[in-house]
Coordinates of C-alpha atoms in Angstrom, one line a residue:
M1 CA 52.2 -11.6 20.9
S2 CA 49.2 -9.3 21.3
R3 CA 46.2 -10.7 23.2
A4 CA 44.0 -7.9 21.8
V5 CA 40.9 -8.9 19.9
S6 CA 39.1 -6.5 17.6
V7 CA 35.4 -6.7 17.0
W8 CA 34.0 -5.2 13.8
V9 CA 30.5 -4.0 14.3
L10 CA 28.7 -3.4 11.0
P11 CA 26.6 -0.2 10.6
D12 CA 23.3 -2.2 10.8
Q13 CA 24.4 -4.3 13.8
L14 CA 24.0 -1.8 16.6
T15 CA 22.5 -4.4 18.9
T16 CA 23.3 -4.3 22.6
D17 CA 23.6 -8.1 22.5
H18 CA 26.2 -8.3 19.7
P19 CA 27.7 -11.8 19.9
G20 CA 31.1 -10.6 18.9
L21 CA 31.4 -8.4 21.9
A22 CA 30.4 -11.2 24.2
A23 CA 32.7 -13.7 22.6
A24 CA 35.8 -11.4 22.6
E25 CA 35.2 -10.2 26.2
A26 CA 34.9 -13.8 27.4
E27 CA 38.1 -14.7 25.7
V28 CA 40.4 -11.8 26.6
G29 CA 38.5 -9.5 29.0
R30 CA 37.0 -6.1 28.1
D31 CA 40.3 -4.3 28.6
N32 CA 41.8 -6.2 25.7
V33 CA 38.8 -5.7 23.3
R34 CA 38.7 -2.9 20.8
V35 CA 35.6 -2.2 18.8
V36 CA 35.8 -0.9 15.2
L37 CA 33.0 0.8 13.3
I38 CA 33.5 2.0 9.7
E39 CA 31.7 4.9 8.1
S40 CA 32.2 3.7 4.5
R41 CA 31.9 6.4 1.9
S42 CA 31.3 3.9 -0.9
A43 CA 28.4 2.3 1.1
L44 CA 26.9 5.7 1.8
R45 CA 27.2 6.8 -1.9
R46 CA 26.5 3.7 -3.9
L47 CA 23.1 5.2 -4.6
P48 CA 21.6 8.6 -4.0
Y49 CA 20.2 7.6 -0.6
H50 CA 17.6 9.7 1.2
R51 CA 19.3 12.3 3.3
K52 CA 17.2 11.3 6.3
R53 CA 18.5 7.7 5.9
Q54 CA 22.0 8.9 5.8
V55 CA 21.5 11.0 8.9
L56 CA 19.9 8.0 10.7
H57 CA 22.7 5.6 9.9
L58 CA 25.6 8.0 10.7
S59 CA 24.0 9.4 13.9
A60 CA 22.9 6.0 15.2
G61 CA 26.4 4.6 14.6
R62 CA 28.1 7.5 16.4
H63 CA 25.7 7.3 19.3
F64 CA 26.4 3.6 19.6
A65 CA 30.1 4.3 19.6
G66 CA 29.5 6.6 22.5
R67 CA 27.5 4.1 24.3
L68 CA 30.2 1.5 24.0
R69 CA 32.9 4.0 25.3
D70 CA 30.6 4.7 28.3
A71 CA 30.5 1.0 28.9
G72 CA 34.3 0.8 29.0
Y73 CA 35.1 -0.4 25.5
A74 CA 37.9 1.1 23.4
V75 CA 36.3 2.2 20.2
D76 CA 37.8 3.0 16.8
L77 CA 35.3 5.0 14.7
I78 CA 36.9 5.3 11.2
A79 CA 35.7 7.2 8.1
A80 CA 37.1 5.5 5.1
P81 CA 36.6 5.0 1.4
D82 CA 35.2 1.5 2.0
S83 CA 35.0 -1.1 4.8
R84 CA 38.1 -2.9 3.6
A85 CA 40.2 0.3 3.7
G86 CA 38.9 1.2 7.1
L87 CA 39.7 -2.2 8.5
L88 CA 43.2 -2.2 7.0
Q89 CA 43.7 1.1 8.7
H90 CA 42.5 -0.3 12.0
V91 CA 44.6 -3.5 11.8
G92 CA 47.7 -1.5 10.8
R93 CA 47.3 0.9 13.7
H94 CA 46.3 -1.5 16.6
R95 CA 47.8 -4.9 15.5
P96 CA 45.1 -7.1 17.0
A97 CA 45.7 -10.9 17.3
R98 CA 42.5 -11.5 15.4
L99 CA 39.2 -10.0 14.3
V100 CA 35.7 -11.1 15.4
T101 CA 32.6 -10.0 13.5
M102 CA 29.0 -11.1 13.0
A103 CA 27.8 -12.3 9.6
A104 CA 26.3 -9.4 7.6
A105 CA 22.6 -9.3 6.8
D106 CA 23.4 -8.2 3.2
F107 CA 24.7 -10.8 0.7
P108 CA 27.7 -8.9 -0.8
A109 CA 29.3 -8.2 2.7
R110 CA 28.5 -11.7 3.9
R111 CA 30.2 -13.2 0.9
W112 CA 33.3 -11.1 1.5
Q113 CA 33.4 -12.0 5.2
A114 CA 33.2 -15.7 4.3
G115 CA 35.7 -15.5 1.4
A116 CA 38.5 -13.0 0.9
M117 CA 38.2 -10.9 4.1
A118 CA 40.9 -12.8 6.1
D119 CA 43.4 -12.7 3.2
D120 CA 42.7 -9.1 2.4
L121 CA 43.3 -8.0 6.0
R122 CA 46.1 -10.6 6.6
I123 CA 44.6 -11.5 10.0
E124 CA 42.7 -14.3 11.6
V125 CA 39.0 -13.6 11.2
E126 CA 36.1 -15.3 13.0
V127 CA 32.6 -14.7 11.6
L128 CA 29.8 -15.5 14.0
P129 CA 26.3 -16.3 12.9
N130 CA 23.9 -13.3 12.6
A131 CA 21.9 -13.1 15.8
M132 CA 19.6 -10.3 14.7
F133 CA 17.2 -12.7 12.9
L134 CA 15.2 -15.5 14.4
V135 CA 16.0 -17.8 11.5
G136 CA 19.6 -17.8 12.8
R137 CA 18.2 -19.7 15.9
Y138 CA 15.6 -21.7 14.1
D139 CA 15.1 -22.3 10.4
P140 CA 11.7 -23.8 9.6
I141 CA 13.0 -24.8 6.1
P142 CA 16.7 -25.7 6.6
A143 CA 17.2 -27.4 3.3
P144 CA 14.9 -25.8 0.7
E145 CA 14.6 -27.5 -2.7
P146 CA 15.8 -25.4 -5.6
G147 CA 12.9 -23.8 -7.5
R148 CA 10.3 -25.0 -5.1
R149 CA 7.7 -22.5 -3.8
Y150 CA 7.4 -22.1 -0.1
V151 CA 4.5 -20.0 1.4
M152 CA 5.0 -17.5 4.2
E153 CA 2.0 -18.8 6.1
S154 CA 3.5 -22.2 6.9
F155 CA 6.8 -20.5 7.8
Y156 CA 5.0 -18.1 10.1
R157 CA 3.1 -20.9 11.9
A158 CA 6.3 -22.8 12.5
M159 CA 7.9 -19.6 14.0
R160 CA 4.9 -19.0 16.2
K161 CA 5.1 -22.6 17.5
R162 CA 8.9 -22.5 18.1
F163 CA 8.9 -19.2 20.0
G164 CA 5.5 -19.7 21.7
L165 CA 3.8 -16.6 20.5
L166 CA 0.0 -16.3 20.8
M167 CA -0.2 -20.0 21.6
E168 CA -2.4 -21.9 24.0
R169 CA -1.1 -24.5 26.4
D170 CA -2.5 -27.3 24.3
G171 CA -0.4 -26.1 21.3
T172 CA -3.2 -24.5 19.4
P173 CA -3.2 -20.8 18.3
C174 CA -5.1 -18.3 20.4
S175 CA -8.8 -18.2 19.3
G176 CA -8.1 -21.2 17.1
R177 CA -7.0 -19.1 14.2
W178 CA -3.5 -18.6 13.0
N179 CA -4.1 -15.6 10.8
L180 CA -6.7 -12.9 11.4
D181 CA -5.8 -10.9 8.3
A182 CA -9.4 -11.1 7.1
D183 CA -10.4 -8.9 10.0
N184 CA -7.8 -6.2 9.1
R185 CA -9.1 -4.6 6.0
R186 CA -11.1 -1.6 7.1
R187 CA -10.9 1.8 5.4
L188 CA -10.1 4.7 7.8
P189 CA -13.4 6.5 8.7
R190 CA -13.6 10.1 7.6
G191 CA -12.6 12.5 10.4
R192 CA -11.1 9.8 12.6
H193 CA -8.3 11.2 14.7
V194 CA -5.0 9.3 14.4
P195 CA -2.4 9.7 17.2
E196 CA 0.9 11.1 15.9
P197 CA 4.0 9.1 16.6
P198 CA 6.6 10.8 18.9
R199 CA 9.3 13.0 17.4
F200 CA 12.8 13.3 18.8
E201 CA 14.6 16.6 18.7
P202 CA 18.1 16.2 17.1
D203 CA 20.9 16.5 19.7
E204 CA 24.3 17.9 19.0
I205 CA 25.7 14.7 17.4
T206 CA 22.7 14.5 15.1
R207 CA 22.8 18.2 14.2
R208 CA 26.4 17.8 13.2
V209 CA 25.6 14.8 11.0
M210 CA 22.7 16.7 9.4
A211 CA 25.1 19.5 8.5
E212 CA 27.6 17.0 7.0
V213 CA 25.0 15.3 4.9
E214 CA 23.5 18.5 3.6
S215 CA 27.0 19.9 2.7
S216 CA 27.9 16.7 0.9
G217 CA 25.3 17.4 -1.8
H218 CA 24.6 13.7 -2.2
G219 CA 21.2 12.1 -2.0
V220 CA 17.5 12.7 -2.4
G221 CA 15.1 14.4 0.0
S222 CA 16.3 16.7 2.8
T223 CA 17.5 16.5 6.3
R224 CA 15.0 19.2 7.3
G225 CA 12.6 18.0 9.9
F226 CA 14.7 15.0 10.9
D227 CA 13.1 13.6 14.1
L228 CA 13.8 9.9 14.1
A229 CA 15.0 7.9 17.1
V230 CA 18.8 7.3 16.8
T231 CA 19.5 5.7 20.2
H232 CA 18.3 2.6 21.9
A233 CA 16.5 4.6 24.6
D234 CA 14.6 6.8 22.1
A235 CA 13.7 3.7 19.9
E236 CA 12.3 2.0 23.0
A237 CA 10.4 5.1 23.9
A238 CA 8.9 5.2 20.4
F239 CA 7.9 1.5 20.6
D240 CA 6.3 2.1 24.1
D241 CA 4.3 4.9 22.6
F242 CA 3.2 2.6 19.7
L243 CA 2.0 0.0 22.2
A244 CA 0.1 2.5 24.3
H245 CA -1.5 4.6 21.5
R246 CA -1.6 2.8 18.2
L247 CA -1.3 -1.0 18.5
A248 CA -4.9 -1.4 19.5
D249 CA -6.1 0.0 16.2
F250 CA -3.2 -1.3 14.1
G251 CA -5.1 -4.5 13.1
P252 CA -8.4 -3.1 11.7
Y253 CA -6.6 -0.3 9.7
E254 CA -3.4 -2.2 8.8
D255 CA -4.2 -1.9 5.1
A256 CA -5.8 1.5 5.1
M257 CA -4.3 4.5 3.3
S258 CA -4.9 8.2 4.1
R259 CA -4.1 11.5 2.5
E260 CA -3.6 13.0 5.9
S261 CA -1.6 10.5 7.7
G262 CA 1.4 8.6 6.4
V263 CA 1.8 6.5 9.5
L264 CA -1.8 5.8 10.7
Y265 CA -1.5 3.1 13.3
H266 CA 1.8 1.5 12.1
S267 CA 4.8 1.5 14.4
A268 CA 7.0 3.1 11.7
L269 CA 10.0 1.6 13.5
S270 CA 11.4 -0.6 10.8
P271 CA 14.4 1.8 10.3
Q272 CA 15.4 1.2 14.0
M273 CA 14.7 -2.5 13.9
N274 CA 16.9 -2.9 10.8
L275 CA 19.8 -1.1 12.5
G276 CA 19.6 -3.2 15.7
L277 CA 18.2 -0.4 18.0
L278 CA 15.2 -2.6 18.7
E279 CA 15.0 -6.4 19.2
P280 CA 12.3 -8.1 17.1
L281 CA 11.4 -11.0 19.4
S282 CA 11.2 -8.7 22.4
M283 CA 8.8 -6.4 20.4
A284 CA 6.7 -9.4 19.4
R285 CA 6.5 -10.6 23.1
S286 CA 5.5 -7.1 24.2
A287 CA 2.7 -7.0 21.7
E288 CA 1.5 -10.4 22.9
A289 CA 1.6 -9.1 26.5
E290 CA -0.7 -6.2 25.5
Y291 CA -3.2 -8.8 24.2
R292 CA -2.9 -11.0 27.3
A293 CA -3.5 -8.0 29.5
G294 CA -6.7 -7.2 27.6
R295 CA -5.4 -3.8 26.3
V296 CA -5.4 -4.7 22.6
P297 CA -7.6 -7.0 20.5
L298 CA -6.1 -10.3 19.1
N299 CA -6.3 -9.2 15.5
S300 CA -4.0 -6.2 16.2
A301 CA -1.5 -8.2 18.2
E302 CA -1.5 -11.0 15.7
G303 CA -1.2 -8.7 12.7
F304 CA 1.9 -7.0 14.2
I305 CA 3.5 -10.2 15.3
R306 CA 2.9 -11.7 11.9
Q307 CA 4.8 -8.8 10.3
V308 CA 7.7 -9.1 12.7
I309 CA 8.3 -12.8 13.1
G310 CA 6.5 -13.9 10.0
W311 CA 7.0 -11.7 7.0
R312 CA 10.3 -10.0 8.1
E313 CA 11.9 -13.3 8.9
F314 CA 10.6 -15.0 5.7
I315 CA 11.9 -12.1 3.6
H316 CA 15.3 -12.4 5.1
W317 CA 15.2 -16.2 4.5
Q318 CA 14.1 -15.8 0.9
Y319 CA 16.8 -13.2 0.2
H320 CA 19.7 -15.5 1.2
R321 CA 17.9 -18.4 -0.5
Q322 CA 17.7 -16.6 -3.8
M323 CA 20.9 -14.5 -3.9
P324 CA 22.8 -13.6 -6.0
G325 CA 20.2 -14.2 -8.8
L326 CA 17.4 -12.3 -7.1
R327 CA 18.9 -8.9 -8.1
S328 CA 18.6 -9.7 -11.8
A329 CA 15.3 -11.6 -11.7
N330 CA 12.8 -10.4 -14.3
A331 CA 10.1 -13.1 -14.8
W332 CA 7.7 -10.7 -16.5
D333 CA 10.4 -9.3 -18.9
A334 CA 9.7 -5.7 -17.7
R335 CA 12.1 -3.2 -19.5
R336 CA 10.5 0.2 -19.1
P337 CA 12.8 2.8 -17.4
L338 CA 11.6 4.3 -14.1
P339 CA 9.4 7.3 -14.9
R340 CA 10.5 10.7 -13.7
L341 CA 7.4 11.1 -11.5
F342 CA 9.1 8.7 -9.0
W343 CA 11.8 11.3 -8.5
D344 CA 9.6 14.4 -8.1
G345 CA 6.1 13.2 -7.4
E346 CA 4.6 15.3 -10.3
T347 CA 1.7 13.3 -11.7
D348 CA -2.1 13.7 -12.1
L349 CA -2.5 10.4 -10.3
R350 CA -3.4 11.7 -6.9
C351 CA -2.6 8.5 -5.0
L352 CA 0.8 8.0 -6.6
G353 CA 1.8 11.6 -6.4
R354 CA 0.7 11.9 -2.8
V355 CA 2.7 8.8 -1.8
V356 CA 5.8 9.7 -3.7
R357 CA 5.8 13.3 -2.3
R358 CA 5.3 12.0 1.2
L359 CA 8.2 9.7 0.7
I360 CA 10.5 12.5 -0.6
A361 CA 9.6 14.5 2.5
T362 CA 9.9 11.8 5.1
G363 CA 11.7 8.7 3.8
Y364 CA 8.8 6.6 4.9
T365 CA 5.5 5.2 3.7
H366 CA 3.8 2.1 5.1
H367 CA 3.7 -1.3 3.5
I368 CA 0.4 -1.1 1.7
E369 CA 1.3 2.2 0.0
R370 CA 4.6 0.5 -1.1
L371 CA 2.9 -2.7 -2.3
M372 CA -0.5 -1.6 -3.7
V373 CA 0.4 1.9 -5.0
I374 CA 4.0 2.0 -6.0
C375 CA 4.8 -1.7 -6.8
N376 CA 1.4 -2.2 -8.3
F377 CA 1.9 0.7 -10.7
C378 CA 5.4 -0.4 -11.6
L379 CA 4.3 -4.0 -12.3
L380 CA 1.3 -3.0 -14.4
A381 CA 3.5 -0.5 -16.3
G382 CA 6.3 -3.0 -16.9
V383 CA 9.0 -1.0 -15.2
D384 CA 12.4 -2.7 -14.9
P385 CA 12.6 -4.5 -11.5
A386 CA 16.2 -3.6 -10.9
A387 CA 15.5 0.1 -11.4
V388 CA 12.5 -0.1 -9.0
A389 CA 14.6 -1.9 -6.4
D390 CA 17.4 0.8 -6.6
W391 CA 14.7 3.5 -6.3
F392 CA 13.4 1.8 -3.1
L393 CA 16.9 1.5 -1.7
S394 CA 17.5 5.2 -2.4
F395 CA 14.3 6.7 -1.1
Y396 CA 13.3 4.6 2.0
A397 CA 15.0 5.3 5.4
D398 CA 14.6 1.6 6.3
S399 CA 16.1 0.3 3.1
H400 CA 18.7 -2.5 3.1
D401 CA 19.6 -5.0 0.3
W402 CA 18.1 -7.9 2.3
V403 CA 14.7 -6.3 2.8
V404 CA 14.3 -4.4 -0.5
L405 CA 15.2 -7.1 -3.1
P406 CA 12.8 -9.8 -1.9
N407 CA 10.0 -7.4 -0.9
V408 CA 10.2 -5.4 -4.2
I409 CA 11.6 -7.8 -6.8
G410 CA 10.1 -10.8 -5.2
M411 CA 6.7 -9.9 -3.7
G412 CA 5.9 -6.4 -5.1
L413 CA 6.9 -7.1 -8.7
N414 CA 6.6 -10.9 -8.7
A415 CA 9.8 -10.9 -10.8
D416 CA 11.3 -14.0 -9.1
G417 CA 8.8 -16.3 -10.8
G418 CA 6.6 -16.6 -7.7
L419 CA 9.3 -17.9 -5.2
T420 CA 8.4 -15.2 -2.7
A421 CA 4.7 -14.6 -3.3
T422 CA 2.5 -17.2 -5.1
K423 CA 0.7 -14.5 -7.2
P424 CA 1.4 -11.0 -8.5
Y425 CA -0.1 -8.4 -6.3
I426 CA -2.0 -6.4 -9.0
A427 CA -5.1 -4.4 -8.5
S428 CA -7.3 -1.9 -10.3
A429 CA -8.3 1.5 -9.0
A430 CA -11.2 -0.2 -7.2
Y431 CA -8.8 -1.4 -4.4
I432 CA -7.2 2.0 -3.9
N433 CA -10.6 3.6 -3.8
R434 CA -11.9 1.1 -1.3
M435 CA -8.9 1.3 1.1
S436 CA -8.1 5.1 0.9
D437 CA -9.4 8.6 0.4
F438 CA -7.0 9.3 -2.4
C439 CA -9.6 9.1 -5.2
P440 CA -12.0 12.0 -4.4
G441 CA -10.7 15.1 -6.1
C442 CA -8.4 13.2 -8.5
S443 CA -8.2 14.0 -12.2
Y444 CA -9.2 10.4 -12.9
R445 CA -12.3 8.3 -12.3
P446 CA -11.8 5.0 -10.4
D447 CA -14.9 3.5 -12.1
R448 CA -13.8 3.9 -15.7
R449 CA -11.6 1.5 -17.6
T450 CA -11.3 3.4 -20.8
G451 CA -12.3 6.7 -22.3
E452 CA -12.0 10.2 -20.9
G453 CA -11.1 10.4 -17.3
A454 CA -10.4 6.6 -17.0
C455 CA -8.0 5.9 -14.2
P456 CA -4.7 4.6 -15.5
F457 CA -4.6 1.9 -12.8
N458 CA -7.7 0.5 -14.4
T459 CA -6.4 0.7 -17.9
L460 CA -3.1 -0.8 -17.0
Y461 CA -4.6 -3.5 -14.9
W462 CA -6.8 -4.8 -17.7
N463 CA -4.0 -4.4 -20.2
F464 CA -1.7 -6.5 -18.0
L465 CA -4.4 -9.2 -17.8
I466 CA -4.7 -9.2 -21.6
E467 CA -1.0 -9.2 -22.2
H468 CA -0.3 -12.1 -19.8
E469 CA -3.6 -13.9 -20.1
G470 CA -2.0 -17.3 -20.8
T471 CA 0.4 -17.2 -17.9
L472 CA -2.2 -15.8 -15.4
R473 CA -4.7 -18.5 -16.3
S474 CA -2.3 -21.1 -15.0
N475 CA -2.2 -19.5 -11.6
P476 CA -5.3 -20.7 -9.6
R477 CA -5.1 -17.7 -7.2
L478 CA -5.8 -15.4 -10.2
G479 CA -8.6 -17.3 -11.7
P480 CA -11.4 -14.9 -10.9
A481 CA -9.5 -11.9 -12.2
V482 CA -8.6 -13.5 -15.5
L483 CA -12.2 -14.8 -15.9
G484 CA -13.2 -11.2 -15.9
L485 CA -11.6 -10.9 -19.3
S486 CA -14.5 -12.9 -20.8
R487 CA -16.7 -9.8 -20.4
L488 CA -14.4 -7.8 -22.7
G489 CA -15.1 -8.1 -26.4
G490 CA -12.5 -7.6 -29.0
E491 CA -13.3 -3.9 -29.5
E492 CA -13.0 -3.2 -25.8
R493 CA -9.8 -5.1 -25.5
E494 CA -8.4 -3.1 -28.3
A495 CA -9.5 0.1 -26.6
V496 CA -7.7 -1.0 -23.5
R497 CA -4.6 -1.7 -25.4
R498 CA -4.6 1.6 -27.2
Q499 CA -5.3 3.7 -24.1
A500 CA -2.7 1.8 -22.1
A501 CA -0.1 2.3 -24.8
A502 CA -0.8 6.0 -25.0
F503 CA -0.5 6.5 -21.2
L504 CA 2.7 4.5 -21.1
E505 CA 4.1 6.5 -24.0
S506 CA 3.3 9.7 -22.1
L507 CA 5.5 8.7 -19.1
E508 CA 8.6 10.7 -19.1
A509 CA 11.7 8.6 -18.3
Y510 CA 14.4 9.9 -16.0
A511 CA 17.9 8.7 -16.1
G512 CA 20.0 11.6 -14.7
P513 CA 20.8 12.7 -11.1
A514 CA 17.9 12.8 -8.8
P515 CA 16.0 16.1 -9.2
E516 CA 15.2 18.1 -6.1
P517 CA 11.4 18.2 -5.4
D518 CA 9.7 21.6 -5.7
T519 CA 9.7 22.5 -2.0
R520 CA 7.4 25.4 -2.7
R521 CA 4.6 23.0 -3.2
V522 CA 2.3 23.0 -0.2
E523 CA 0.8 19.7 1.0
E524 CA -2.2 19.7 3.2
A525 CA -0.8 17.0 5.5
D526 CA 2.4 18.9 6.0
L527 CA 0.7 22.1 7.2
P528 CA 0.3 23.1 10.9
E529 CA -3.3 23.2 12.0
E530 CA -4.9 26.7 11.9
A531 CA -8.3 28.0 13.0
C532 CA -10.5 29.6 10.4
A533 CA -10.6 33.4 10.9
R534 CA -14.4 33.4 10.6
S535 CA -15.7 30.0 11.8
G536 CA -12.9 29.0 14.1
R537 CA -12.8 25.5 12.6
P538 CA -9.4 23.9 12.1
F539 CA -8.7 23.5 8.4
S540 CA -5.1 22.6 7.7
R541 CA -6.1 19.0 6.9
R542 CA -9.4 19.7 5.3
Q543 CA -8.2 21.2 2.0
G544 CA -8.9 24.8 3.2
L545 CA -9.4 27.2 0.3
A546 CA -6.8 25.4 -1.9
A547 CA -3.9 23.1 -1.0
E548 CA -1.7 24.9 -3.6
R549 CA -1.9 28.4 -2.2
E550 CA 1.0 29.8 -0.3
R551 CA 0.4 29.2 3.4
E552 CA 0.5 32.7 4.7
R553 CA -2.4 33.7 2.4
V554 CA -4.9 31.1 3.7
E555 CA -7.0 32.4 6.5
Y556 CA -10.4 30.7 5.9
C557 CA -11.5 27.1 5.8
S558 CA -13.8 27.7 2.8
D559 CA -14.9 30.2 0.1
A560 CA -18.1 30.7 2.1
C561 CA -16.1 31.9 5.2
R562 CA -13.8 34.0 3.0
E563 CA -16.8 35.8 1.5
G564 CA -18.6 36.2 4.8
R565 CA -21.3 33.6 4.2
G566 CA -20.1 31.0 6.6
R567 CA -21.2 30.5 10.2
A568 CA -19.3 33.0 12.3
R569 CA -17.5 31.8 15.4
G570 CA -20.1 31.5 18.1
G571 CA -23.0 32.8 15.9
P572 CA -25.6 31.6 13.4
A573 CA -24.9 31.2 9.7
A574 CA -24.8 34.5 7.9

């Protein structure tokens, strides 16, 4: 009888500390262990996933297979219609005595592992606990009551205590405060330089994957400009760069949004974390070490640690608590189809268009743009939560079922009845104007609720309050917002309702294949920096003459310089 043991490593379990590898090697020795990785066509094509996401997943998996081979493991990398077909092929070819795997992060795969997998493969299967989340080691709420609301803050504090992060010897939090979020709400100052994150030139493996993905004709976005870390070494280098150049300012500008920078001071490493190329607890301890060494302020270290061991873990916990019902949750009875603008970025709303076009180009926007621009709009507009979730899954490079459903359906759209977040995260244009530079130059006015030029975020916000006034009044966290309705008389309420209805009626729905964005459109933030031919000033990120002009025609930073009236390089104003 064969002593061989196979270890199935799922595509998002590329951790160097995979418990299946350790368990199998301890049992039969490395020479008798064979690792199997499946490139499942059904998983890659279930939705029109962003092409950069497809490249990331395939290239990271192939690099991981090479790393395992270099370490002396036999590796079976199989392209198959689905995981079941790939594993049947592997079992039929190699006849292992049994199969070891780690529980999937996503619910459908975990349910199959725990249920029909052994019968389907006709082999003994051992499913080990998922070791990529801290809640697998310590669950602050091991027996949640059905329907009861649990807040992330209590969960987060329990995790801090358990893992000893930013704690004093007497068991109190550093500075005596658990949460410094109130210190982290600054708008980015005009003209402030933001360090760019590192970029990684695609190697031969990645270039081959890029060609495969482009030739498949499936997905949104493009592989052009792909520069993400696809190996453990590159991911660690990217994290080291974040610690050195951006973590110190992460806290104050955590919620800021910018036309010019889509990353700002964020790590932008959630895609790598979610694949196992980076270990979350190690990242949190490294951030704490920067604070202890005096290199970063406490609010920045605490803000980052809260995202990693607080919100990320709480989201994963909520996902498995609420599945499978979470996917169909729709507490606000939102039925509107997703507007076409989410597929092409064509809208007069400057903030929304900018964020969507940035996402189409890169596969990434940071969490406030996701929550307070995209989800805020969809909640106010009454867009179907399942459609919004599928859109997030399609467009974001860091998307996985376990992170999207609770973040979008639960927190962003509050469609789970408040189980994930205790209030809907809704806001008018005032918030976007306060935290970003999107509003200047927009077709709409952030200070108008109705009438000509009124920002739709304002109209939809007040319309949402009017429509759901009874429900919202029962939520103490929304009291001040709902009380604002007392200032609106019957005539103004009717004006809000009419203008909101007209705007919503104008939204073009889109239900077909994802349209390709107009790549001819020039975005200021995507242009290389150039010096004005007259003044010498850099102007690529300063609007130049016009952001819509073709790049080769723009030589001057302003009309004054083009007409010879601006200050010449090294001379007085003309």
